[in-house]
Amino acid sequence: MKKAQLVFGFSSFFIFGFSLILNSTLIPVIEKSYSIDHSLIGLALSLGSIAFLISSLLYGYLLEKYKAFYVIVSGILVLLAGNLTMLFMNSYIMVILGMFFINFGGGALEVSVPFLIGVSGDGKKGKILNLLHASFAMGAVISPIISSLVLRYTPYWKSSYLLAVLINLIPLISVYMIKHDILNLHADYLEGSKGSLREVLNSSLIILVLALSFYVGYEMNFTSWISTFLFEVRNFDVSNAAIFPSFLWLGLFLGRSFLSGMPEKMGYKKWLFIVVFLSVVFSTLTIILGKNMIISAIGTILTGLAYATTYPTIQAIIVEKYKRNKGIALSVSSAATSIISGGFSYVIGLVGTLYGLFSGLIIIVVVNIIELLFISLLKEN
């Protein structure tokens, strides 16, 4: 791939990871600043998931019908609008709008960038998709560190979003540098993509969608609630609790960077079963035994390491399995993840309000266990 293509792909996923996890990290401060409880934050997270759902379905369709370059640019601009809204937010309504726009723009990139990788030629896509998602993880690692430093040393906690706005300009600039490459790749794909939707909407896709959806359900909710759990249940200082999503995403980054070749080497299904089982073990131990900084940090990193390759490996199965209507297959799978993970976000927030966040996080472990069933039903070919 050309340097500009790599810059665009990696910066797109980096800023989405940075923005999304920045919101989760700052939940305790947002709740305090605007006098809102866990259920209202859960609602905002759920509405963000709905935004991801809408954009995933919309952009999968647009990629099959219209010029990919302009479709992708619109997604980057919406993500930028979300970061600007969070930077200038002064009410709960703006929190909802900011999270909505960030998820909408992220959903567009989540479908569009893997779509471009899928149409760029034949062969295995597992390694490149793992590396692509490693850049998402890198953004997710860095944003809680930035927010923790801002919370510790300045009174301007929203200034973290200024950096997000500046980073957001990188994919916007770099995408124009590869405009002709995108237009040519997409034109070639459209010439040969005339298959029936029945080739896509089948039982195999349903299993893949459920596997992807439940994974996102437990990964994103662990990320979203771990800081608040440690702050409220384990009585960590807010600035210390704020950094814990970085530990999770450090594990995700390391796993996607250094284990990116393992799914192809061992076989997608076998590798998925191993890492999903390990994610159940590590997340359970972290929730139950993580009562101080060291144990919680080690457990959170190991949980992220186990989570790391699940999503991009399932996504690789999708882009390799469906040669035609690839955009539709990606959009359906991404949209379903937002529905299920959004439902889990609300339930965990509600349970956290009624019974405490320890009970809420146990739901995450149960979802993780159910994921093992879907992995056992997967068909790679």
CSV table of C-alpha atoms in Angstrom, one decimal:
chain,number,residue,atom,x,y,z
A,1,MET,CA,0.0,0.0,0.0
A,2,LYS,CA,1.1,3.6,-0.6
A,3,LYS,CA,2.2,5.8,2.3
A,4,ALA,CA,-0.8,8.1,1.9
A,5,GLN,CA,-3.1,5.1,1.9
A,6,LEU,CA,-1.6,3.9,5.2
A,7,VAL,CA,-1.8,7.3,6.7
A,8,PHE,CA,-5.4,7.6,5.8
A,9,GLY,CA,-6.4,4.2,7.0
A,10,PHE,CA,-4.5,4.3,10.3
A,11,SER,CA,-5.4,7.9,11.1
A,12,SER,CA,-9.1,7.3,10.5
A,13,PHE,CA,-9.2,4.4,12.9
A,14,PHE,CA,-6.9,6.2,15.4
A,15,ILE,CA,-9.2,9.3,15.7
A,16,PHE,CA,-12.3,7.1,16.0
A,17,GLY,CA,-10.7,5.1,18.8
A,18,PHE,CA,-9.4,8.3,20.5
A,19,SER,CA,-12.8,10.1,20.3
A,20,LEU,CA,-14.9,7.1,21.4
A,21,ILE,CA,-12.8,6.2,24.4
A,22,LEU,CA,-12.3,9.8,25.4
A,23,ASN,CA,-16.1,10.0,25.9
A,24,SER,CA,-16.1,6.9,28.1
A,25,THR,CA,-13.1,8.1,30.2
A,26,LEU,CA,-14.7,11.4,31.0
A,27,ILE,CA,-18.1,9.8,32.1
A,28,PRO,CA,-17.6,10.6,35.9
A,29,VAL,CA,-16.7,14.2,35.1
A,30,ILE,CA,-19.6,14.6,32.7
A,31,GLU,CA,-22.0,13.2,35.2
A,32,LYS,CA,-20.8,15.6,37.9
A,33,SER,CA,-20.7,18.6,35.6
A,34,TYR,CA,-24.2,18.3,34.3
A,35,SER,CA,-25.9,16.5,37.4
A,36,ILE,CA,-26.8,13.4,35.5
A,37,ASP,CA,-26.9,9.7,36.7
A,38,HIS,CA,-25.7,6.4,35.2
A,39,SER,CA,-29.1,5.7,33.5
A,40,LEU,CA,-28.9,9.0,31.5
A,41,ILE,CA,-25.3,8.3,30.5
A,42,GLY,CA,-26.4,4.8,29.5
A,43,LEU,CA,-29.1,6.4,27.4
A,44,ALA,CA,-26.5,8.7,25.7
A,45,LEU,CA,-24.3,5.7,25.0
A,46,SER,CA,-27.3,3.8,23.6
A,47,LEU,CA,-28.2,6.7,21.3
A,48,GLY,CA,-24.6,6.7,20.1
A,49,SER,CA,-25.0,3.1,19.3
A,50,ILE,CA,-28.2,3.9,17.3
A,51,ALA,CA,-26.2,6.5,15.4
A,52,PHE,CA,-23.6,3.8,14.6
A,53,LEU,CA,-26.5,1.6,13.5
A,54,ILE,CA,-27.9,4.2,11.1
A,55,SER,CA,-24.6,5.1,9.6
A,56,SER,CA,-23.5,1.5,9.2
A,57,LEU,CA,-26.6,0.6,7.2
A,58,LEU,CA,-26.6,3.9,5.2
A,59,TYR,CA,-22.9,3.8,4.3
A,60,GLY,CA,-22.9,0.1,3.3
A,61,TYR,CA,-25.7,1.0,0.8
A,62,LEU,CA,-23.9,4.2,-0.4
A,63,LEU,CA,-20.7,2.3,-1.1
A,64,GLU,CA,-22.6,0.0,-3.4
A,65,LYS,CA,-24.2,2.8,-5.3
A,66,TYR,CA,-22.1,6.0,-5.2
A,67,LYS,CA,-18.5,7.1,-5.5
A,68,ALA,CA,-16.6,5.9,-2.4
A,69,PHE,CA,-14.4,8.9,-2.1
A,70,TYR,CA,-17.3,11.3,-1.4
A,71,VAL,CA,-19.0,8.9,0.8
A,72,ILE,CA,-15.9,8.5,3.0
A,73,VAL,CA,-15.3,12.3,3.2
A,74,SER,CA,-18.8,12.8,4.5
A,75,GLY,CA,-18.1,10.3,7.3
A,76,ILE,CA,-14.9,12.1,8.3
A,77,LEU,CA,-16.7,15.5,8.5
A,78,VAL,CA,-19.5,14.1,10.7
A,79,LEU,CA,-16.9,12.7,13.1
A,80,LEU,CA,-15.2,16.1,13.2
A,81,ALA,CA,-18.6,17.7,13.9
A,82,GLY,CA,-18.9,15.4,16.9
A,83,ASN,CA,-15.6,16.3,18.4
A,84,LEU,CA,-16.4,20.0,18.0
A,85,THR,CA,-19.7,19.5,19.7
A,86,MET,CA,-18.0,17.8,22.7
A,87,LEU,CA,-15.4,20.6,22.8
A,88,PHE,CA,-18.1,23.3,23.2
A,89,MET,CA,-20.7,21.3,25.1
A,90,ASN,CA,-22.5,23.0,27.9
A,91,SER,CA,-25.5,20.8,28.6
A,92,TYR,CA,-26.7,17.2,28.6
A,93,ILE,CA,-28.3,17.7,25.1
A,94,MET,CA,-24.9,18.6,23.6
A,95,VAL,CA,-23.4,15.4,25.3
A,96,ILE,CA,-26.1,13.4,23.4
A,97,LEU,CA,-25.4,15.2,20.1
A,98,GLY,CA,-21.6,14.9,20.4
A,99,MET,CA,-21.7,11.2,21.1
A,100,PHE,CA,-24.3,10.7,18.4
A,101,PHE,CA,-22.1,12.5,15.7
A,102,ILE,CA,-18.9,10.7,16.8
A,103,ASN,CA,-20.6,7.3,16.6
A,104,PHE,CA,-22.2,8.2,13.3
A,105,GLY,CA,-18.9,9.3,11.7
A,106,GLY,CA,-17.1,6.3,13.3
A,107,GLY,CA,-19.7,3.9,11.9
A,108,ALA,CA,-19.1,5.3,8.4
A,109,LEU,CA,-15.4,4.7,8.7
A,110,GLU,CA,-15.9,1.3,10.3
A,111,VAL,CA,-17.6,0.2,7.1
A,112,SER,CA,-15.8,2.2,4.5
A,113,VAL,CA,-12.1,1.5,5.4
A,114,PRO,CA,-12.4,-2.3,5.6
A,115,PHE,CA,-14.5,-2.2,2.5
A,116,LEU,CA,-11.6,-0.5,0.6
A,117,ILE,CA,-9.3,-3.2,2.0
A,118,GLY,CA,-11.7,-5.9,0.9
A,119,VAL,CA,-11.8,-4.7,-2.7
A,120,SER,CA,-8.1,-4.1,-3.0
A,121,GLY,CA,-7.3,-7.6,-4.1
A,122,ASP,CA,-7.7,-11.3,-3.2
A,123,GLY,CA,-6.0,-13.1,-0.4
A,124,LYS,CA,-6.1,-13.2,3.4
A,125,LYS,CA,-7.2,-9.9,5.1
A,126,GLY,CA,-6.8,-10.9,8.7
A,127,LYS,CA,-3.4,-9.5,9.3
A,128,ILE,CA,-4.0,-6.1,7.7
A,129,LEU,CA,-7.3,-5.7,9.5
A,130,ASN,CA,-5.7,-6.6,12.8
A,131,LEU,CA,-3.1,-3.9,12.2
A,132,LEU,CA,-5.8,-1.4,11.2
A,133,HIS,CA,-7.7,-2.0,14.4
A,134,ALA,CA,-4.4,-1.7,16.3
A,135,SER,CA,-4.4,1.9,15.3
A,136,PHE,CA,-7.9,2.2,16.8
A,137,ALA,CA,-6.5,0.6,19.9
A,138,MET,CA,-3.6,3.1,19.9
A,139,GLY,CA,-6.0,6.0,19.9
A,140,ALA,CA,-8.0,4.4,22.6
A,141,VAL,CA,-4.8,3.9,24.7
A,142,ILE,CA,-3.6,7.5,24.3
A,143,SER,CA,-6.9,9.4,24.9
A,144,PRO,CA,-7.4,8.3,28.6
A,145,ILE,CA,-3.8,9.2,29.3
A,146,ILE,CA,-4.4,12.7,27.8
A,147,SER,CA,-7.6,13.1,29.8
A,148,SER,CA,-6.0,11.9,33.0
A,149,LEU,CA,-3.2,14.4,32.6
A,150,VAL,CA,-5.7,17.2,31.9
A,151,LEU,CA,-7.8,16.3,34.9
A,152,ARG,CA,-4.8,16.1,37.2
A,153,TYR,CA,-3.0,19.3,36.1
A,154,THR,CA,-5.7,21.7,34.6
A,155,PRO,CA,-9.3,22.8,35.4
A,156,TYR,CA,-10.2,22.7,31.7
A,157,TRP,CA,-11.3,19.0,31.3
A,158,LYS,CA,-13.0,19.6,27.9
A,159,SER,CA,-9.7,20.7,26.4
A,160,SER,CA,-8.9,17.0,25.6
A,161,TYR,CA,-11.4,17.4,22.7
A,162,LEU,CA,-9.3,20.2,21.2
A,163,LEU,CA,-6.6,17.6,20.5
A,164,ALA,CA,-9.3,15.3,19.0
A,165,VAL,CA,-10.4,18.1,16.6
A,166,LEU,CA,-6.8,18.6,15.4
A,167,ILE,CA,-6.1,14.9,14.9
A,168,ASN,CA,-9.4,14.7,13.0
A,169,LEU,CA,-7.9,16.9,10.3
A,170,ILE,CA,-5.2,14.2,9.4
A,171,PRO,CA,-7.6,11.7,7.7
A,172,LEU,CA,-9.5,14.6,6.1
A,173,ILE,CA,-6.3,15.9,4.4
A,174,SER,CA,-4.8,12.4,3.6
A,175,VAL,CA,-8.0,11.1,2.0
A,176,TYR,CA,-7.6,13.8,-0.7
A,177,MET,CA,-4.1,12.6,-1.4
A,178,ILE,CA,-5.5,9.2,-2.4
A,179,LYS,CA,-8.7,10.4,-4.2
A,180,HIS,CA,-7.9,8.8,-7.5
A,181,ASP,CA,-6.8,5.5,-6.0
A,182,ILE,CA,-10.1,5.2,-4.2
A,183,LEU,CA,-12.1,6.1,-7.3
A,184,ASN,CA,-10.3,3.6,-9.4
A,185,LEU,CA,-10.5,0.7,-6.9
A,186,HIS,CA,-14.2,1.4,-6.4
A,187,ALA,CA,-15.0,1.6,-10.1
A,188,ASP,CA,-13.3,-1.8,-10.7
A,189,TYR,CA,-15.3,-3.4,-7.8
A,190,LEU,CA,-18.7,-2.0,-9.0
A,191,GLU,CA,-18.1,-3.5,-12.5
A,192,GLY,CA,-18.0,-7.0,-11.1
A,193,SER,CA,-20.4,-6.6,-8.1
A,194,LYS,CA,-23.8,-7.6,-9.4
A,195,GLY,CA,-24.7,-10.5,-7.1
A,196,SER,CA,-28.1,-11.1,-5.4
A,197,LEU,CA,-28.8,-10.0,-1.9
A,198,ARG,CA,-29.7,-13.7,-1.2
A,199,GLU,CA,-26.0,-14.5,-1.5
A,200,VAL,CA,-25.3,-12.2,1.5
A,201,LEU,CA,-28.4,-12.5,3.8
A,202,ASN,CA,-28.1,-16.1,4.9
A,203,SER,CA,-27.6,-18.2,8.0
A,204,SER,CA,-23.8,-17.9,7.8
A,205,LEU,CA,-24.0,-14.1,8.0
A,206,ILE,CA,-26.4,-14.3,10.9
A,207,ILE,CA,-23.9,-16.3,13.0
A,208,LEU,CA,-21.1,-13.9,12.0
A,209,VAL,CA,-23.3,-10.9,12.9
A,210,LEU,CA,-24.2,-12.4,16.3
A,211,ALA,CA,-20.5,-13.2,17.0
A,212,LEU,CA,-19.4,-9.7,16.1
A,213,SER,CA,-22.3,-8.1,18.0
A,214,PHE,CA,-21.8,-9.9,21.3
A,215,TYR,CA,-18.1,-9.2,21.1
A,216,VAL,CA,-18.7,-5.4,20.7
A,217,GLY,CA,-21.3,-5.7,23.5
A,218,TYR,CA,-18.8,-6.9,26.1
A,219,GLU,CA,-15.7,-5.0,24.8
A,220,MET,CA,-17.2,-1.6,24.5
A,221,ASN,CA,-19.1,-1.8,27.8
A,222,PHE,CA,-16.0,-3.0,29.7
A,223,THR,CA,-14.3,0.1,28.2
A,224,SER,CA,-17.2,2.4,28.9
A,225,TRP,CA,-17.8,1.4,32.6
A,226,ILE,CA,-14.4,0.3,34.0
A,227,SER,CA,-13.4,3.8,35.1
A,228,THR,CA,-16.7,4.5,36.8
A,229,PHE,CA,-16.6,1.0,38.4
A,230,LEU,CA,-13.2,1.6,39.9
A,231,PHE,CA,-14.2,5.1,41.0
A,232,GLU,CA,-17.4,4.0,42.7
A,233,VAL,CA,-17.0,0.4,43.8
A,234,ARG,CA,-13.2,0.3,44.4
A,235,ASN,CA,-12.9,3.9,45.6
A,236,PHE,CA,-10.1,4.8,43.3
A,237,ASP,CA,-9.3,8.5,42.8
A,238,VAL,CA,-11.1,9.9,39.7
A,239,SER,CA,-7.8,10.7,37.9
A,240,ASN,CA,-6.4,7.2,38.6
A,241,ALA,CA,-9.7,5.5,37.5
A,242,ALA,CA,-9.7,7.6,34.3
A,243,ILE,CA,-6.6,6.0,33.0
A,244,PHE,CA,-7.8,2.4,33.1
A,245,PRO,CA,-9.4,2.3,29.7
A,246,SER,CA,-5.8,3.0,28.5
A,247,PHE,CA,-4.7,-0.3,30.2
A,248,LEU,CA,-7.4,-2.2,28.4
A,249,TRP,CA,-6.6,-0.6,25.0
A,250,LEU,CA,-2.9,-1.1,25.6
A,251,GLY,CA,-3.6,-4.8,25.7
A,252,LEU,CA,-5.8,-4.5,22.6
A,253,PHE,CA,-3.0,-2.6,20.8
A,254,LEU,CA,-0.3,-5.1,21.8
A,255,GLY,CA,-2.5,-8.0,20.8
A,256,ARG,CA,-3.4,-6.6,17.4
A,257,SER,CA,0.2,-5.5,16.7
A,258,PHE,CA,2.1,-8.7,17.8
A,259,LEU,CA,-0.6,-11.4,17.3
A,260,SER,CA,-1.9,-10.1,13.9
A,261,GLY,CA,-0.6,-13.1,12.1
A,262,MET,CA,-1.9,-15.8,14.5
A,263,PRO,CA,-5.5,-16.0,13.1
A,264,GLU,CA,-4.2,-16.9,9.6
A,265,LYS,CA,-1.6,-19.2,11.0
A,266,MET,CA,-3.8,-21.2,13.3
A,267,GLY,CA,-7.1,-20.9,11.4
A,268,TYR,CA,-9.7,-18.2,12.2
A,269,LYS,CA,-12.2,-20.4,14.1
A,270,LYS,CA,-9.6,-22.2,16.3
A,271,TRP,CA,-7.9,-18.9,17.2
A,272,LEU,CA,-11.2,-17.2,18.0
A,273,PHE,CA,-12.3,-19.9,20.4
A,274,ILE,CA,-9.0,-19.7,22.3
A,275,VAL,CA,-9.0,-15.9,22.7
A,276,VAL,CA,-12.7,-15.7,23.6
A,277,PHE,CA,-12.2,-18.3,26.3
A,278,LEU,CA,-9.2,-16.3,27.7
A,279,SER,CA,-11.2,-13.1,27.7
A,280,VAL,CA,-13.9,-14.7,29.9
A,281,VAL,CA,-11.1,-15.8,32.4
A,282,PHE,CA,-9.2,-12.5,32.5
A,283,SER,CA,-12.3,-10.2,32.7
A,284,THR,CA,-13.8,-12.2,35.5
A,285,LEU,CA,-10.7,-12.2,37.5
A,286,THR,CA,-10.2,-8.5,37.0
A,287,ILE,CA,-13.7,-7.6,38.2
A,288,ILE,CA,-13.6,-9.9,41.2
A,289,LEU,CA,-10.0,-9.5,42.4
A,290,GLY,CA,-9.0,-6.1,41.1
A,291,LYS,CA,-9.1,-4.2,44.4
A,292,ASN,CA,-5.9,-2.2,44.0
A,293,MET,CA,-4.1,-0.3,41.2
A,294,ILE,CA,-1.5,-3.0,40.4
A,295,ILE,CA,-3.9,-6.0,40.2
A,296,SER,CA,-6.5,-4.1,38.4
A,297,ALA,CA,-4.0,-2.8,35.9
A,298,ILE,CA,-2.5,-6.2,35.1
A,299,GLY,CA,-6.0,-7.8,34.8
A,300,THR,CA,-7.2,-5.0,32.6
A,301,ILE,CA,-4.2,-5.3,30.2
A,302,LEU,CA,-4.6,-9.1,30.0
A,303,THR,CA,-8.3,-8.7,29.3
A,304,GLY,CA,-7.5,-6.3,26.4
A,305,LEU,CA,-4.9,-8.7,25.1
A,306,ALA,CA,-7.5,-11.5,25.0
A,307,TYR,CA,-10.1,-9.2,23.4
A,308,ALA,CA,-7.6,-7.9,20.8
A,309,THR,CA,-7.9,-10.0,17.7
A,310,THR,CA,-11.6,-11.1,18.0
A,311,TYR,CA,-13.2,-8.2,16.1
A,312,PRO,CA,-10.8,-7.9,13.1
A,313,THR,CA,-10.7,-11.7,12.7
A,314,ILE,CA,-14.4,-12.0,12.4
A,315,GLN,CA,-14.4,-9.0,10.1
A,316,ALA,CA,-11.7,-10.7,8.0
A,317,ILE,CA,-14.0,-13.7,7.6
A,318,ILE,CA,-16.8,-11.4,6.3
A,319,VAL,CA,-14.7,-9.5,3.7
A,320,GLU,CA,-13.1,-12.8,2.4
A,321,LYS,CA,-16.4,-14.7,2.4
A,322,TYR,CA,-18.5,-12.2,0.5
A,323,LYS,CA,-17.0,-11.3,-2.9
A,324,ARG,CA,-20.0,-9.3,-4.0
A,325,ASN,CA,-22.3,-7.0,-2.1
A,326,LYS,CA,-19.3,-6.6,0.3
A,327,GLY,CA,-20.6,-3.2,1.5
A,328,ILE,CA,-24.0,-4.7,2.4
A,329,ALA,CA,-22.4,-7.5,4.4
A,330,LEU,CA,-20.2,-5.1,6.3
A,331,SER,CA,-23.0,-2.7,7.0
A,332,VAL,CA,-25.4,-5.3,8.2
A,333,SER,CA,-22.8,-6.7,10.6
A,334,SER,CA,-21.7,-3.3,11.9
A,335,ALA,CA,-25.3,-2.2,12.3
A,336,ALA,CA,-26.2,-5.2,14.3
A,337,THR,CA,-23.3,-4.6,16.7
A,338,SER,CA,-24.7,-1.1,17.5
A,339,ILE,CA,-28.2,-2.5,18.3
A,340,ILE,CA,-26.9,-5.2,20.7
A,341,SER,CA,-24.1,-3.2,22.3
A,342,GLY,CA,-26.5,-0.3,22.7
A,343,GLY,CA,-29.0,-2.4,24.5
A,344,PHE,CA,-26.3,-3.8,26.8
A,345,SER,CA,-25.1,-0.2,27.5
A,346,TYR,CA,-28.5,0.8,28.7
A,347,VAL,CA,-29.1,-2.4,30.8
A,348,ILE,CA,-25.7,-2.0,32.5
A,349,GLY,CA,-26.3,1.6,33.3
A,350,LEU,CA,-29.7,0.8,34.7
A,351,VAL,CA,-28.5,-2.1,36.7
A,352,GLY,CA,-25.6,0.0,38.0
A,353,THR,CA,-28.0,2.7,39.2
A,354,LEU,CA,-30.3,0.1,40.9
A,355,TYR,CA,-27.9,-2.5,42.2
A,356,GLY,CA,-24.4,-1.1,41.9
A,357,LEU,CA,-21.9,-1.4,39.0
A,358,PHE,CA,-20.4,-4.6,40.3
A,359,SER,CA,-23.7,-6.3,39.2
A,360,GLY,CA,-23.6,-4.4,36.0
A,361,LEU,CA,-20.1,-5.6,35.1
A,362,ILE,CA,-21.1,-9.2,35.8
A,363,ILE,CA,-23.5,-8.9,32.8
A,364,ILE,CA,-20.4,-8.2,30.6
A,365,VAL,CA,-19.0,-11.6,31.7
A,366,VAL,CA,-22.2,-13.4,30.9
A,367,VAL,CA,-22.3,-11.9,27.4
A,368,ASN,CA,-18.7,-13.0,26.9
A,369,ILE,CA,-19.6,-16.5,27.8
A,370,ILE,CA,-22.5,-16.6,25.3
A,371,GLU,CA,-19.9,-15.4,22.6
A,372,LEU,CA,-18.3,-18.9,22.9
A,373,LEU,CA,-21.4,-20.5,21.6
A,374,PHE,CA,-21.5,-18.3,18.5
A,375,ILE,CA,-17.8,-18.9,17.8
A,376,SER,CA,-18.4,-22.7,17.9
A,377,LEU,CA,-21.1,-22.3,15.2
A,378,LEU,CA,-18.9,-20.2,12.8
A,379,LYS,CA,-18.1,-21.4,9.3
A,380,GLU,CA,-15.0,-19.8,7.8
A,381,ASN,CA,-15.7,-20.7,4.1
